Coordinates of C-alpha atoms and ligand atoms in Angstrom, one line a residue:
M586 CA 73.2 33.6 -59.3
H587 CA 75.3 32.1 -62.1
P588 CA 78.6 33.8 -62.3
L589 CA 79.1 35.2 -65.7
H590 CA 82.4 33.5 -66.3
H591 CA 80.6 30.2 -66.4
L592 CA 78.6 31.5 -69.3
L593 CA 81.7 32.7 -71.1
L594 CA 83.3 29.3 -70.8
L595 CA 80.3 27.8 -72.4
L596 CA 80.3 30.3 -75.3
P597 CA 82.6 28.4 -77.7
L598 CA 80.4 25.4 -77.3
V599 CA 77.4 27.4 -78.3
T600 CA 79.0 28.9 -81.3
L601 CA 79.9 25.4 -82.3
C602 CA 76.2 24.4 -82.2
L603 CA 75.3 27.3 -84.4
T604 CA 77.9 26.6 -87.0
T605 CA 77.7 22.9 -87.3
T606 CA 74.4 21.9 -88.7
A607 CA 72.7 20.5 -85.7
S608 CA 73.9 17.0 -86.4
S609 CA 75.7 16.4 -83.1
P610 CA 74.5 18.3 -80.1
P611 CA 76.8 18.7 -77.1
N612 CA 76.6 16.1 -74.4
G613 CA 73.4 16.2 -72.4
F614 CA 71.7 18.6 -74.8
M615 CA 68.5 17.8 -76.5
R616 CA 67.1 19.3 -79.6
L617 CA 63.4 19.7 -79.8
G618 CA 62.1 16.7 -81.8
D619 CA 65.5 15.1 -82.2
L620 CA 64.8 11.4 -83.0
K621 CA 68.5 10.6 -82.5
F622 CA 67.6 10.2 -78.8
P623 CA 65.7 7.0 -78.7
N624 CA 66.1 6.7 -75.0
M625 CA 64.2 9.9 -74.3
T626 CA 61.3 9.0 -72.0
L627 CA 58.1 9.3 -74.1
E628 CA 55.9 9.1 -71.1
H629 CA 55.4 12.4 -69.3
L630 CA 54.5 12.1 -65.7
D631 CA 53.2 14.1 -62.8
P632 CA 55.7 13.5 -60.0
T633 CA 53.3 14.5 -57.3
L634 CA 50.1 12.8 -56.4
P635 CA 50.0 9.1 -55.5
P636 CA 48.1 7.0 -58.0
V637 CA 44.4 7.2 -57.3
L638 CA 43.1 4.0 -55.6
P639 CA 46.0 1.8 -56.6
G640 CA 45.3 -1.9 -56.8
Q641 CA 41.5 -1.6 -56.7
T642 CA 39.3 -2.6 -59.5
P643 CA 36.5 -0.2 -60.4
K644 CA 33.0 -1.5 -60.6
C645 CA 33.0 -0.2 -64.1
S646 CA 35.0 2.0 -66.5
V647 CA 33.6 4.0 -69.4
I648 CA 35.4 5.8 -72.2
V649 CA 33.2 8.8 -72.4
L650 CA 35.0 10.9 -75.1
Q651 CA 37.6 10.2 -77.7
R652 CA 38.8 13.0 -79.9
D653 CA 41.8 14.1 -82.0
F654 CA 42.6 17.8 -81.6
A655 CA 44.4 19.1 -84.7
D656 CA 43.4 22.6 -85.8
T657 CA 40.8 23.5 -83.2
V658 CA 41.3 27.2 -82.5
G659 CA 37.9 28.8 -82.0
D660 CA 36.1 25.5 -82.3
P661 CA 33.2 24.7 -79.9
P662 CA 34.1 22.1 -77.3
A663 CA 34.3 18.5 -78.4
S664 CA 31.2 16.8 -76.8
A665 CA 29.8 13.4 -76.5
N666 CA 26.5 12.1 -75.2
Y667 CA 26.7 10.0 -72.1
T668 CA 24.7 7.1 -70.9
Q669 CA 25.3 5.6 -67.5
P670 CA 26.0 1.9 -67.6
Q671 CA 23.1 0.0 -66.1
D672 CA 25.2 -2.1 -63.9
C673 CA 26.9 0.9 -62.4
P674 CA 24.2 3.1 -60.8
A675 CA 24.7 5.9 -58.3
P676 CA 25.7 6.4 -55.6
W677 CA 29.4 5.7 -55.9
T678 CA 32.0 5.7 -53.1
R679 CA 34.5 7.1 -55.5
V680 CA 34.6 8.4 -59.1
V681 CA 37.9 8.8 -60.9
L682 CA 38.5 10.8 -64.1
E683 CA 41.2 9.6 -66.4
L684 CA 42.5 11.7 -69.3
S685 CA 44.9 9.9 -71.5
V686 CA 46.6 11.8 -74.3
S687 CA 49.2 11.1 -77.0
A688 CA 50.9 13.5 -79.4
S689 CA 51.6 12.6 -83.0
G690 CA 54.4 15.0 -83.4
L691 CA 56.1 18.2 -82.2
Q692 CA 53.7 20.7 -80.7
K693 CA 53.5 23.5 -78.3
D694 CA 52.0 23.2 -74.8
R695 CA 48.2 23.9 -74.7
I696 CA 45.6 24.3 -72.1
A697 CA 42.7 21.8 -71.9
A698 CA 39.7 21.3 -69.8
V699 CA 37.0 18.7 -69.2
W700 CA 33.4 19.5 -68.3
V701 CA 30.6 17.2 -67.1
D702 CA 27.3 18.8 -68.2
G703 CA 29.0 22.2 -68.0
V704 CA 30.6 21.5 -64.7
E705 CA 34.4 21.9 -65.0
V706 CA 36.1 18.9 -63.4
L707 CA 39.7 19.3 -64.8
R708 CA 41.9 22.0 -66.1
T709 CA 45.2 20.8 -67.4
T710 CA 48.1 21.6 -69.6
T711 CA 49.7 19.4 -72.2
P712 CA 53.4 18.8 -72.0
V713 CA 55.6 20.0 -74.9
P714 CA 55.9 16.8 -76.9
M715 CA 59.6 16.8 -78.0
S716 CA 59.2 13.7 -80.0
P717 CA 56.3 11.9 -81.8
G718 CA 54.6 9.4 -79.6
A719 CA 54.9 11.4 -76.4
F720 CA 52.0 10.4 -74.1
W721 CA 50.7 10.9 -70.6
K722 CA 47.8 10.2 -68.3
V723 CA 46.1 12.5 -65.8
T724 CA 44.0 10.9 -63.1
K725 CA 41.9 12.8 -60.7
D726 CA 39.5 11.9 -57.9
I727 CA 36.3 13.7 -59.0
T728 CA 34.0 12.3 -56.3
R729 CA 33.5 15.9 -55.2
Y730 CA 31.4 16.3 -58.5
A731 CA 29.3 13.2 -57.9
S732 CA 26.0 15.1 -58.2
A733 CA 27.0 16.4 -61.6
I734 CA 28.0 13.0 -62.8
R735 CA 24.7 11.5 -61.4
R736 CA 22.8 14.2 -63.3
L737 CA 24.8 13.4 -66.4
G738 CA 23.7 9.8 -66.3
D739 CA 20.1 10.7 -65.4
H740 CA 19.3 12.8 -68.3
N741 CA 21.7 11.7 -71.0
G742 CA 24.0 14.7 -70.5
V743 CA 27.1 15.7 -72.3
V744 CA 30.8 15.4 -71.5
S745 CA 32.9 18.1 -73.2
M746 CA 36.6 18.8 -73.7
M747 CA 38.4 21.8 -75.1
L748 CA 42.0 21.8 -76.3
E749 CA 42.7 24.6 -78.7
N750 CA 45.5 23.4 -80.9
S751 CA 47.0 24.6 -84.1
N752 CA 49.0 23.0 -86.9
A753 CA 50.0 26.2 -88.5
E754 CA 53.6 26.0 -87.1
L755 CA 54.0 22.5 -85.8
P756 CA 52.4 19.2 -87.0
G757 CA 51.5 17.6 -83.6
V758 CA 47.9 16.4 -83.2
Y759 CA 46.7 15.5 -79.7
S760 CA 44.6 12.4 -79.4
A761 CA 42.6 12.2 -76.2
N762 CA 40.5 9.6 -74.4
V763 CA 38.4 10.7 -71.4
S764 CA 37.3 7.9 -69.1
L765 CA 35.4 7.6 -65.9
H766 CA 36.0 4.9 -63.3
F767 CA 33.2 4.1 -60.8
Y768 CA 33.8 2.5 -57.5
R769 CA 31.2 1.0 -55.2
G770 CA 31.5 -0.5 -51.8
A771 CA 34.4 -0.1 -49.5
V772 CA 37.4 1.7 -50.9
T773 CA 40.4 0.7 -48.9
S774 CA 41.9 4.1 -49.4
Q775 CA 43.8 6.8 -47.8
P776 CA 41.7 9.7 -46.6
N777 CA 40.2 11.8 -49.3
S778 CA 42.8 14.5 -48.9
Y779 CA 45.5 12.1 -50.0
S780 CA 44.4 11.7 -53.6
A781 CA 43.9 15.3 -54.4
H782 CA 45.4 18.6 -53.4
P783 CA 43.7 19.5 -50.2
T784 CA 41.3 22.3 -50.5
I785 CA 38.8 23.8 -48.0
K786 CA 36.7 20.7 -48.6
G787 CA 37.7 19.4 -45.1
L788 CA 34.4 20.5 -43.7
Y789 CA 32.4 19.0 -46.5
K790 CA 32.8 15.3 -46.3
E791 CA 29.7 14.8 -48.3
P792 CA 29.9 16.2 -51.8
A793 CA 27.4 19.0 -52.7
D794 CA 23.9 17.9 -53.5
L795 CA 23.9 20.1 -56.6
I796 CA 26.6 21.8 -58.7
I797 CA 25.6 24.7 -60.8
P798 CA 27.9 25.6 -63.7
V799 CA 28.7 29.3 -63.6
I800 CA 29.8 29.5 -67.2
R801 CA 29.3 31.4 -70.5
E802 CA 25.8 30.7 -71.6
D803 CA 26.6 30.2 -75.3
G804 CA 29.5 27.9 -74.5
F805 CA 28.6 25.2 -77.0
N806 CA 28.9 27.7 -79.9
G807 CA 32.6 28.3 -80.1
G808 CA 34.7 30.0 -77.5
G809 CA 33.8 27.4 -74.9
F810 CA 32.3 27.6 -71.4
W811 CA 35.0 29.7 -69.8
F812 CA 34.9 33.5 -69.6
K813 CA 37.7 35.3 -71.4
I814 CA 38.9 38.2 -69.2
E815 CA 40.9 40.7 -71.2
S816 CA 41.8 43.3 -68.6
D817 CA 41.6 44.6 -65.1
A818 CA 38.6 46.7 -66.0
I819 CA 36.4 43.8 -67.2
T820 CA 34.2 41.7 -65.1
A821 CA 32.5 38.7 -66.8
T822 CA 29.0 38.1 -65.5
T823 CA 26.2 35.5 -65.8
S824 CA 23.0 34.9 -63.9
V825 CA 22.5 32.1 -61.5
E826 CA 19.5 30.9 -59.6
I827 CA 19.8 28.6 -56.6
P828 CA 17.3 26.4 -54.7
R829 CA 15.5 28.2 -51.9
N830 CA 16.4 25.5 -49.4
A831 CA 20.2 25.8 -49.7
Y832 CA 22.1 25.8 -46.5
R833 CA 25.7 26.0 -47.7
A834 CA 27.4 27.2 -50.9
V835 CA 31.0 27.1 -52.2
L836 CA 32.1 28.8 -55.4
E837 CA 35.0 27.0 -57.0
L838 CA 37.1 29.0 -59.5
F839 CA 39.3 27.6 -62.2
V840 CA 41.8 30.0 -63.9
S841 CA 44.5 29.9 -66.5
Y842 CA 46.5 32.7 -68.0
H843 CA 47.4 33.3 -71.6
G844 CA 48.8 35.7 -74.2
D845 CA 50.5 38.7 -72.6
D846 CA 49.8 37.2 -69.1
E847 CA 51.2 33.8 -69.7
F848 CA 54.3 34.6 -67.6
W849 CA 52.6 37.2 -65.4
Y850 CA 54.6 35.9 -62.4
T851 CA 57.9 37.0 -63.9
N852 CA 56.7 40.5 -65.0
P853 CA 58.8 43.4 -63.8
L854 CA 56.9 46.6 -62.8
R855 CA 57.9 49.2 -65.3
S856 CA 54.8 50.7 -66.7
S857 CA 51.9 52.9 -65.8
Y858 CA 52.4 52.7 -62.0
V859 CA 55.8 54.2 -62.3
Q860 CA 56.4 57.7 -63.5
G861 CA 58.3 58.1 -66.8
A862 CA 58.4 54.4 -67.4
D863 CA 58.4 52.5 -70.6
L864 CA 54.8 51.8 -71.8
S865 CA 55.8 50.2 -75.0
T866 CA 55.5 46.6 -73.9
P867 CA 52.5 45.1 -72.1
R868 CA 54.5 42.6 -70.0
T869 CA 55.8 45.2 -67.5
N870 CA 53.0 45.8 -65.1
G871 CA 54.4 43.6 -62.3
G872 CA 53.8 40.1 -61.0
F873 CA 50.7 40.6 -58.9
R874 CA 47.2 39.3 -59.9
Q875 CA 44.1 38.6 -57.9
V876 CA 41.2 36.6 -59.2
Y877 CA 37.9 37.5 -57.5
A878 CA 34.1 37.0 -57.6
T879 CA 31.1 39.2 -57.1
I880 CA 27.4 38.5 -56.4
D881 CA 25.1 41.3 -57.6
G882 CA 28.2 43.5 -57.8
K883 CA 29.3 42.8 -54.2
F884 CA 32.8 41.4 -53.7
V885 CA 32.5 37.9 -52.1
G886 CA 36.2 36.7 -52.1
G887 CA 39.4 36.4 -54.1
H888 CA 42.7 34.6 -54.3
I889 CA 46.1 35.4 -55.6
P890 CA 46.6 32.4 -57.9
I891 CA 49.3 29.8 -57.2
V892 CA 51.8 29.9 -60.0
V893 CA 51.5 26.9 -62.2
I894 CA 54.4 26.8 -64.6
Y895 CA 53.2 25.7 -68.0
P896 CA 55.4 23.0 -69.7
G897 CA 56.7 25.5 -72.3
S898 CA 57.6 28.1 -69.7
I899 CA 60.9 29.2 -68.2
N900 CA 62.8 26.3 -69.8
P901 CA 60.8 23.6 -71.5
F902 CA 63.6 21.1 -70.9
F903 CA 62.9 21.2 -67.2
W904 CA 59.4 19.8 -67.9
S905 CA 60.4 16.8 -70.0
P906 CA 59.4 14.3 -68.8
V907 CA 58.0 15.7 -65.5
A908 CA 55.2 18.2 -65.2
A909 CA 55.6 21.2 -63.0
I910 CA 53.6 21.3 -59.7
G911 CA 49.9 21.5 -60.6
A912 CA 50.4 21.5 -64.4
F913 CA 48.5 18.3 -65.0
D914 CA 45.7 19.2 -62.5
M915 CA 45.6 22.9 -62.1
P916 CA 44.4 23.9 -58.6
S917 CA 41.0 25.4 -58.3
Y918 CA 40.1 28.0 -55.6
D919 CA 37.2 27.7 -53.2
L920 CA 35.3 30.6 -51.9
D921 CA 32.9 29.7 -49.2
I922 CA 29.9 32.0 -49.9
T923 CA 27.6 30.6 -47.2
P924 CA 27.6 33.9 -45.4
F925 CA 26.0 35.5 -48.5
L926 CA 23.2 33.0 -48.8
G927 CA 20.7 35.6 -47.5
M928 CA 21.1 37.4 -50.9
L929 CA 20.4 34.3 -52.9
L930 CA 17.4 32.5 -51.3
D931 CA 14.6 34.5 -52.9
G932 CA 14.2 32.1 -55.9
R933 CA 15.3 34.7 -58.4
P934 CA 18.4 34.8 -60.6
H935 CA 21.4 36.7 -59.3
E936 CA 24.4 38.1 -61.1
F937 CA 27.7 36.3 -60.5
G938 CA 30.8 38.2 -61.8
F939 CA 34.5 37.4 -62.1
G940 CA 37.5 39.5 -62.6
V941 CA 41.3 39.4 -62.4
H942 CA 43.0 42.5 -60.9
D943 CA 46.0 43.8 -62.8
S944 CA 45.3 41.3 -65.6
Q945 CA 46.3 41.7 -69.3
P946 CA 44.9 39.8 -72.2
Y947 CA 43.9 37.2 -71.3
W948 CA 42.6 34.9 -68.5
L949 CA 40.2 32.0 -68.9
V950 CA 38.0 31.8 -65.8
G951 CA 35.2 29.4 -65.1
A952 CA 33.3 28.4 -61.9
N953 CA 31.2 25.8 -60.3
L954 CA 28.7 26.6 -57.5
H955 CA 28.5 23.7 -55.1
V956 CA 25.2 23.9 -53.2
W957 CA 24.1 21.8 -50.3
V958 CA 20.3 21.7 -49.9
D959 CA 18.1 20.9 -46.8
L960 CA 15.7 18.2 -47.9
W961 CA 13.7 18.8 -44.7
S962 CA 12.9 22.4 -45.6
D963 CA 11.2 24.1 -48.5
V964 CA 12.9 27.4 -47.7
T965 CA 15.8 28.1 -45.6
Q966 CA 16.6 31.6 -44.2
A967 CA 19.9 33.4 -44.0
G968 CA 21.4 36.7 -43.2
L969 CA 24.8 38.4 -43.3
I970 CA 26.1 39.4 -39.9
D971 CA 29.5 40.8 -40.7
Y972 CA 31.1 42.0 -44.0
N973 CA 34.7 43.1 -43.7
A974 CA 36.3 43.2 -47.2
P975 CA 38.8 46.0 -47.5
P976 CA 40.8 45.8 -50.8
L977 CA 44.2 44.2 -50.5
K978 CA 46.8 46.8 -49.3
V979 CA 49.2 46.9 -52.3
N980 CA 52.5 48.7 -52.3
R981 CA 54.4 49.1 -55.6
N982 CA 58.0 50.2 -55.8
A983 CA 60.3 50.4 -58.8
A984 CA 63.7 51.8 -59.6
W985 CA 65.0 51.4 -63.2
R986 CA 67.9 52.8 -65.1
N987 CA 67.6 51.7 -68.7
Q988 CA 67.3 47.9 -68.6
D989 CA 68.6 47.4 -65.1
G990 CA 67.0 47.9 -61.8
Q991 CA 64.4 46.3 -59.6
S992 CA 60.8 46.4 -58.7
E993 CA 58.7 45.1 -55.9
I994 CA 55.0 44.6 -55.2
D995 CA 53.7 43.7 -51.8
A996 CA 50.2 42.9 -51.0
E997 CA 48.5 42.1 -47.7
G998 CA 44.9 41.8 -46.6
L999 CA 42.4 40.3 -44.3
L1000 CA 38.8 39.3 -45.2
R1001 CA 36.0 38.4 -42.8
F1002 CA 32.5 37.3 -43.7
I1003 CA 30.0 36.0 -41.1
G1004 CA 26.5 34.9 -41.8
W1005 CA 23.7 32.8 -40.3
V1006 CA 21.6 30.1 -42.0
S1007 CA 18.5 28.7 -40.4
S1008 CA 17.6 25.2 -41.6
S1009 CA 16.4 21.9 -40.1
K1010 CA 19.9 21.7 -38.7
G1011 CA 19.3 24.8 -36.6
N1012 CA 20.4 28.3 -36.8
L1013 CA 24.1 28.0 -37.6
T1014 CA 26.6 30.7 -38.1
T1015 CA 29.4 30.4 -40.7
V1016 CA 32.6 32.4 -40.2
V1017 CA 35.0 32.8 -43.1
R1018 CA 38.3 34.4 -42.6
Q1019 CA 41.2 34.8 -45.0
K1020 CA 44.6 36.4 -44.6
T1021 CA 46.9 37.0 -47.5
K1022 CA 50.5 37.9 -47.7
F1023 CA 52.2 38.4 -51.0
K1024 CA 55.4 39.7 -52.5
S1025 CA 56.8 39.8 -56.0
Q1026 CA 60.3 41.0 -56.6
V1027 CA 62.1 41.3 -59.9
E1028 CA 65.7 42.4 -60.3
V1029 CA 67.6 42.9 -63.5
Q1030 CA 71.4 43.5 -63.7
N1031 CA 74.3 43.6 -66.2
R1032 CA 72.3 45.4 -68.9
G1033 CA 69.5 43.0 -68.8
A1034 CA 71.6 39.9 -68.9
V1035 CA 70.9 38.7 -65.3
R1036 CA 67.4 38.5 -64.0
Q1037 CA 66.1 37.3 -60.7
V1038 CA 62.4 36.7 -59.9
E1039 CA 61.2 36.0 -56.4
M1040 CA 57.7 35.5 -55.2
I1041 CA 56.1 34.9 -51.7
N1042 CA 52.5 33.9 -51.8
K1043 CA 51.0 32.9 -48.4
R1044 CA 47.4 32.5 -47.5
R1045 CA 45.6 31.3 -44.4
M1046 CA 42.0 30.5 -44.7
M1047 CA 39.5 29.6 -42.0
V1048 CA 35.9 28.4 -42.1
G1049 CA 34.2 27.9 -38.8
L1050 CA 30.7 26.7 -38.0
V1051 CA 29.1 28.0 -34.8
K1052 CA 25.8 27.2 -33.1
G1053 CA 24.9 29.8 -30.5
H1054 CA 28.2 30.2 -28.6
Q1055 CA 29.4 26.7 -29.3
A1056 CA 32.0 26.1 -32.0
L1057 CA 30.9 23.0 -33.9
A1058 CA 33.7 22.6 -36.5
R1059 CA 36.5 24.5 -38.0
V1060 CA 38.8 24.0 -40.9
Q1061 CA 41.9 25.9 -41.5
L1062 CA 44.0 25.8 -44.7
M1063 CA 47.4 27.3 -44.9
V1064 CA 49.0 27.6 -48.3
D1065 CA 52.6 28.7 -48.9
A1066 CA 53.7 28.8 -52.6
P1067 CA 57.1 30.5 -53.0
L1068 CA 58.9 30.8 -56.4
Q1069 CA 62.4 31.8 -57.4
V1070 CA 63.8 32.0 -60.9
Q1071 CA 67.3 33.1 -61.8
T1072 CA 68.2 33.6 -65.5
S1073 CA 71.4 34.7 -67.2
S1074 CA 71.6 35.3 -70.9
V1075 CA 74.3 35.8 -73.4
N1076 CA 73.9 36.9 -77.0
T1077 CA 75.7 34.6 -79.3
A1078 CA 76.9 34.7 -82.9
G1079 CA 74.0 34.5 -85.3
G1080 CA 71.6 36.4 -83.1
A1081 CA 70.7 33.6 -80.8
V1082 CA 70.5 33.8 -77.1
F1083 CA 72.0 31.3 -74.7
Q1084 CA 70.2 31.2 -71.4
K1085 CA 71.0 29.5 -68.1
T1086 CA 68.2 29.2 -65.6
R1087 CA 67.8 27.9 -62.1
L1088 CA 64.4 27.5 -60.6
Y1089 CA 62.9 26.6 -57.2
H1090 CA 59.2 26.5 -56.4
Q1091 CA 57.1 24.8 -53.8
L1092 CA 53.5 24.3 -52.8
Q1093 CA 52.9 23.6 -49.1
E1094 CA 49.4 23.1 -47.9
I1095 CA 48.4 22.4 -44.3
V1096 CA 44.9 21.5 -43.5
E1097 CA 43.7 21.4 -39.9
L1098 CA 40.3 20.1 -39.2
S1099 CA 38.7 20.4 -35.7
E1100 CA 35.4 18.9 -34.8
G1101 CA 34.6 19.1 -31.2
Q1102 CA 37.7 17.8 -29.4
A1103 CA 39.1 15.9 -32.4
V1104 CA 41.8 17.7 -34.4
S1105 CA 43.4 16.3 -37.5
V1106 CA 46.2 17.8 -39.5
G1107 CA 47.4 17.0 -43.0
T1108 CA 50.6 18.4 -44.5
L1109 CA 51.6 18.4 -48.1
T1110 CA 55.0 19.7 -49.3
D1111 CA 55.5 19.6 -53.0
R1112 CA 58.8 21.0 -54.2
Q1113 CA 60.8 21.2 -57.4
D1114 CA 64.3 22.4 -58.1
A1115 CA 65.5 22.7 -61.7
E1116 CA 68.6 23.8 -63.5
G1117 CA 69.5 24.0 -67.1
S1118 CA 70.2 25.9 -70.3
A1119 CA 68.5 26.7 -73.5
L1120 CA 69.5 28.2 -76.8
L1121 CA 66.8 30.5 -78.1
H1122 CA 66.2 31.6 -81.7
D1123 CA 63.7 34.3 -82.0
G1124 CA 62.6 33.6 -78.4
E1125 CA 61.9 29.9 -79.2
P1126 CA 64.2 27.2 -77.7
V1127 CA 66.0 25.1 -80.2
W1128 CA 68.6 23.3 -78.1
G1129 CA 68.6 22.8 -74.4
S1130 CA 69.2 20.7 -71.3
G1131 CA 67.5 20.5 -68.0
A1132 CA 67.6 18.6 -64.8
T1133 CA 64.7 18.6 -62.3
R1134 CA 64.4 17.2 -58.8
S1135 CA 60.9 16.8 -57.6
S1136 CA 59.8 15.8 -54.1
Y1137 CA 56.3 15.2 -52.8
K1138 CA 55.5 14.5 -49.2
F1139 CA 52.0 14.1 -47.7
R1140 CA 51.5 13.3 -44.1
D1141 CA 48.7 13.1 -41.6
E1142 CA 48.0 11.1 -38.4
N1143 CA 47.7 7.8 -40.1
T1144 CA 49.5 7.9 -43.4
C1145 CA 52.6 9.1 -45.0
Y1146 CA 53.5 9.2 -48.7
L1147 CA 56.8 10.3 -50.1
R1148 CA 57.8 10.4 -53.7
A1149 CA 61.1 11.6 -55.2
V1150 CA 61.7 11.9 -58.9
N1151 CA 64.8 13.1 -60.6
T1152 CA 65.0 13.7 -64.3
A1153 CA 67.8 14.9 -66.6
G1154 CA 68.3 15.2 -70.3
G1155 CA 64.7 13.9 -71.0
L1156 CA 65.2 10.8 -68.9
V1157 CA 63.9 9.6 -65.5
Q1158 CA 67.0 9.0 -63.4
F1159 CA 65.1 7.7 -60.5
D1160 CA 61.6 7.6 -59.2
T1161 CA 61.0 6.3 -55.7
T1162 CA 58.0 6.2 -53.5
S1163 CA 57.7 5.3 -49.9
G1164 CA 54.9 4.9 -47.4
S1165 CA 57.0 5.5 -44.4
C1166 CA 57.8 8.9 -43.0
L1167 CA 61.3 8.4 -41.6
G1168 CA 62.8 11.7 -40.9
A1169 CA 59.4 13.3 -41.0
A1170 CA 59.8 14.8 -37.6
E1171 CA 62.0 17.5 -39.1
E1172 CA 59.0 18.8 -40.9
K1173 CA 57.2 19.4 -37.6
G1174 CA 58.7 22.7 -36.6
K1175 CA 58.3 24.1 -40.1
R1176 CA 54.7 24.9 -40.2
S1177 CA 54.8 28.4 -41.7
A1178 CA 52.2 30.7 -40.5
V1179 CA 51.1 33.7 -42.5
Ligands
LIG1139 C1 70.4 4.4 -74.7 O1 70.2 3.1 -74.2 C2 71.2 2.1 -74.7 C3 70.7 0.7 -74.2 O2 69.9 0.8 -73.1 C4 72.5 2.5 -74.1 O3 73.5 1.6 -74.6 C5 72.8 3.9 -74.6 O4 74.0 4.3 -74.0 C6 71.7 4.9 -74.2 N1 72.0 6.2 -74.7 C7 71.9 7.3 -74.0 C8 72.2 8.6 -74.8 O5 71.7 7.3 -72.8
LIG1140 C1 23.4 13.5 -78.7 O1 22.0 13.4 -78.6 C2 21.3 14.4 -79.4 C3 19.8 14.1 -79.2 O2 19.6 13.4 -78.0 C4 21.6 14.3 -80.8 O3 21.0 15.3 -81.5 C5 23.1 14.4 -81.0 O4 23.5 14.3 -82.3 C6 23.9 13.5 -80.1 N1 25.3 13.8 -80.2 C7 26.2 12.9 -80.5 C8 27.6 13.3 -80.6 O5 25.9 11.7 -80.7
LIG1141 C1 42.2 5.6 -76.7 O1 41.5 4.4 -76.7 C2 41.7 3.5 -77.8 C3 40.8 2.3 -77.6 O2 39.5 2.6 -77.5 C4 43.1 3.1 -77.9 O3 43.3 2.4 -79.0 C5 44.0 4.4 -77.9 O4 45.3 4.0 -77.9 C6 43.7 5.3 -76.8 N1 44.4 6.5 -76.9 C7 45.1 7.1 -75.9 C8 45.8 8.3 -76.2 O5 45.1 6.6 -74.8
LIG1142 C1 19.7 33.2 -36.4 O1 20.7 33.8 -35.5 C2 21.1 35.2 -35.8 C3 22.1 35.6 -34.8 O2 23.2 34.7 -34.8 C4 19.9 36.1 -35.7 O3 20.2 37.4 -36.0 C5 18.8 35.5 -36.6 O4 17.6 36.3 -36.4 C6 18.5 34.1 -36.3 N1 17.5 33.6 -37.3 C7 16.4 32.9 -37.0 C8 15.5 32.5 -38.1 O5 16.2 32.6 -35.9

C-alpha cells in the first residue's frame, strides 16, 4: 500500500500542474501527446517472446494486406485476395505472421484481429500512441494454422483484419501491413514451444489437417467474424460439420472483453449477489468470468481467462513503450474435444455454442476447430466413456459499508472427459482432465481512496492417450497467472483525481510432455512490476508517469532464454537478453501445483 502522507506530499505539485497551463510538466511526467519529449521511444515493444527465427531468411515474404484504419466502427473486416507465390509452395517448415502498425497521431487503444480464410490467427491490442509516429510490430509463429494457409493459397482465399477505430475524439489513424513469411528446409530453431506461449499443443507436433472457422456466418457484412456476447444469459451458436474420418479435435477459443467488462478483473462484488447492494452501476458484479463452449447444448469445457491488461488500462503510462503480458498476442484457449467425437462423426451439422459466465456487455469470442483426419479410413468411430463436468464451485462473499469494504469470489473445479476413437491407428482412448483454482479479492478503504485488487488464477490441464492399458503419451500444462493492483486516489483542486498505482502480474506456464519413457519439461515465467501515477480528468489520464520492469524466462532441457526490459518515463532504460540460464536452479523448486 502507498501510505497516504506520500500522496499529500505530492499534492502541491499536482495543484501546480493544474494551475500552470501545461507548459512544463514536473520531472518524469509525460503528457499524452506532448511533443516536447523528443526522446520518448516511438517504438512500442513486446518485452516477452524472443524474436521468431532470428537470423534466418525466409524462402519468401508476402505483404498480404495493407490498410489504414481511420473511422471503422461497424465496418466489415478489411479483406484482401491472396495468391500463393509460385516459388513458395506448401508444405512449409515454418510460417510467421508479421503485423506492422504505425499511428498517425494520438488515439485510444483498440482491439484488432487477423483471419486467414475465416480462421483467426491473431488477436492483439494496439498500444496507446502518445505521440504521432508511434509504431510497433507483432510477429507470431502461425505454423499451427498451416492447413488454413495452404487452403488460402489453393483457392485464392481472403486475408482479413478488423480494427474498429474512431476519429470522433482523437485524430490517430492506424496504418497496418500484414505479412506472411514462409520458411522451407531446416529451421535451426529452438523447439516450437520457444517461439509462442506454450499451449496444450505439446501432443500435436503435426499441425491439424483441417481448421474449421467457428465464426459468425455473416462476418463479412459488418460486425466481423467474432460473436458478440452481451451477458451471462446469452450463448452464441453456429453449426459446424466435420469430416467423418476425424480422429482428433481441438477447439481453440479467442476472447477479448469490452465496454462494461473491459476491467472485469478489478470489479468488486457489490450487486445482485449481495443483499441490499447498490445495483446502479454495472461494474460491480465481481472479478470472476468463465468462457465455455457447448456442442449440441452439452458443456465441453471452459477456462477462466488469463488477464491481459490492455494498453489503456490501469495506468497507460505503464505500457509505453512496453506492452503488458499477452497484449500483443492475446492467448487463446484450447479445449481438447476428442472425447466428444462420437457426437460429431455422423456427417451432419452440429451446433457449437459459446458463452461467458458472469459477463456484462460485451465479449468478443471466436473459435477455430482444429481437426486431424485419418486418411486411411473413410469413417472413424468414437464414443464417450466418462463425462464428469460439475459446474465450478463458486463462493461469493462481500461486506460493504458505503464505499468501503471487501469482497471475495473463490472458484474451484475439476473436469474429466474420457472417450475412445477407433481409426487406422487403433482404438485409442483420450483422457482430458482439468483442475481450476481461482480467487478474486477486492478491498476498498479510506472512503474509496485506497483500493487493492488481488487475483489467483491457476489451472492444471492434462491430456493423455491410452491404448488398452498402456499409456502412450501425456501432456500436462500448468498455468499460474496471479495479479495484484494497488491504487490510491486523491481529489485535487479543479475536480481532477491524482492516482498512484502499483501493479504486479505474472504468467507462468509449465508444459510437461511424456512419451513412453521420455519426459520433457518447458517452463515459462513472464513477469511485470509497474509503479506510477496519473492525473485523471473525467476519468481520462492527462498527465502521468510510469516505470515498468519486465522479465521473461523460458527454459527446457536444451535451451534457456532470458530477457529483462526496464522502462520509465516513456523510455527504454535497458533491454537485455541472454541465452544462458545462470541462476536458473533457483526456479526449480518453485513449480507451483494447483
Ligand atoms: C534527450 O536526449 C538528449 C541527447 O541524447 C539529451 O541531451 C537530453 O537530456 C534527453 N532528454 C531527456 C528528457 O531525457
Ligand atoms: C477478390 O476477388 C473477387 C473475385 O475473385 C473479386 O470480386 C474481388 O473484387 C476481389 N477483391 C479484391 C479486394 O481485390
Ligand atoms: C507498409 O509497407 C509499405 C511498403 O509497402 C511501407 O512504405 C510502409 O511504411 C509500411 N507501413 C508499416 C506501418 O509498416
Ligand atoms: C474401443 O474401446 C472401447 C473401450 O475402451 C470400447 O468400448 C469400444 O467398443 C471399442 N471400439 C471398437 C470399435 O472396438
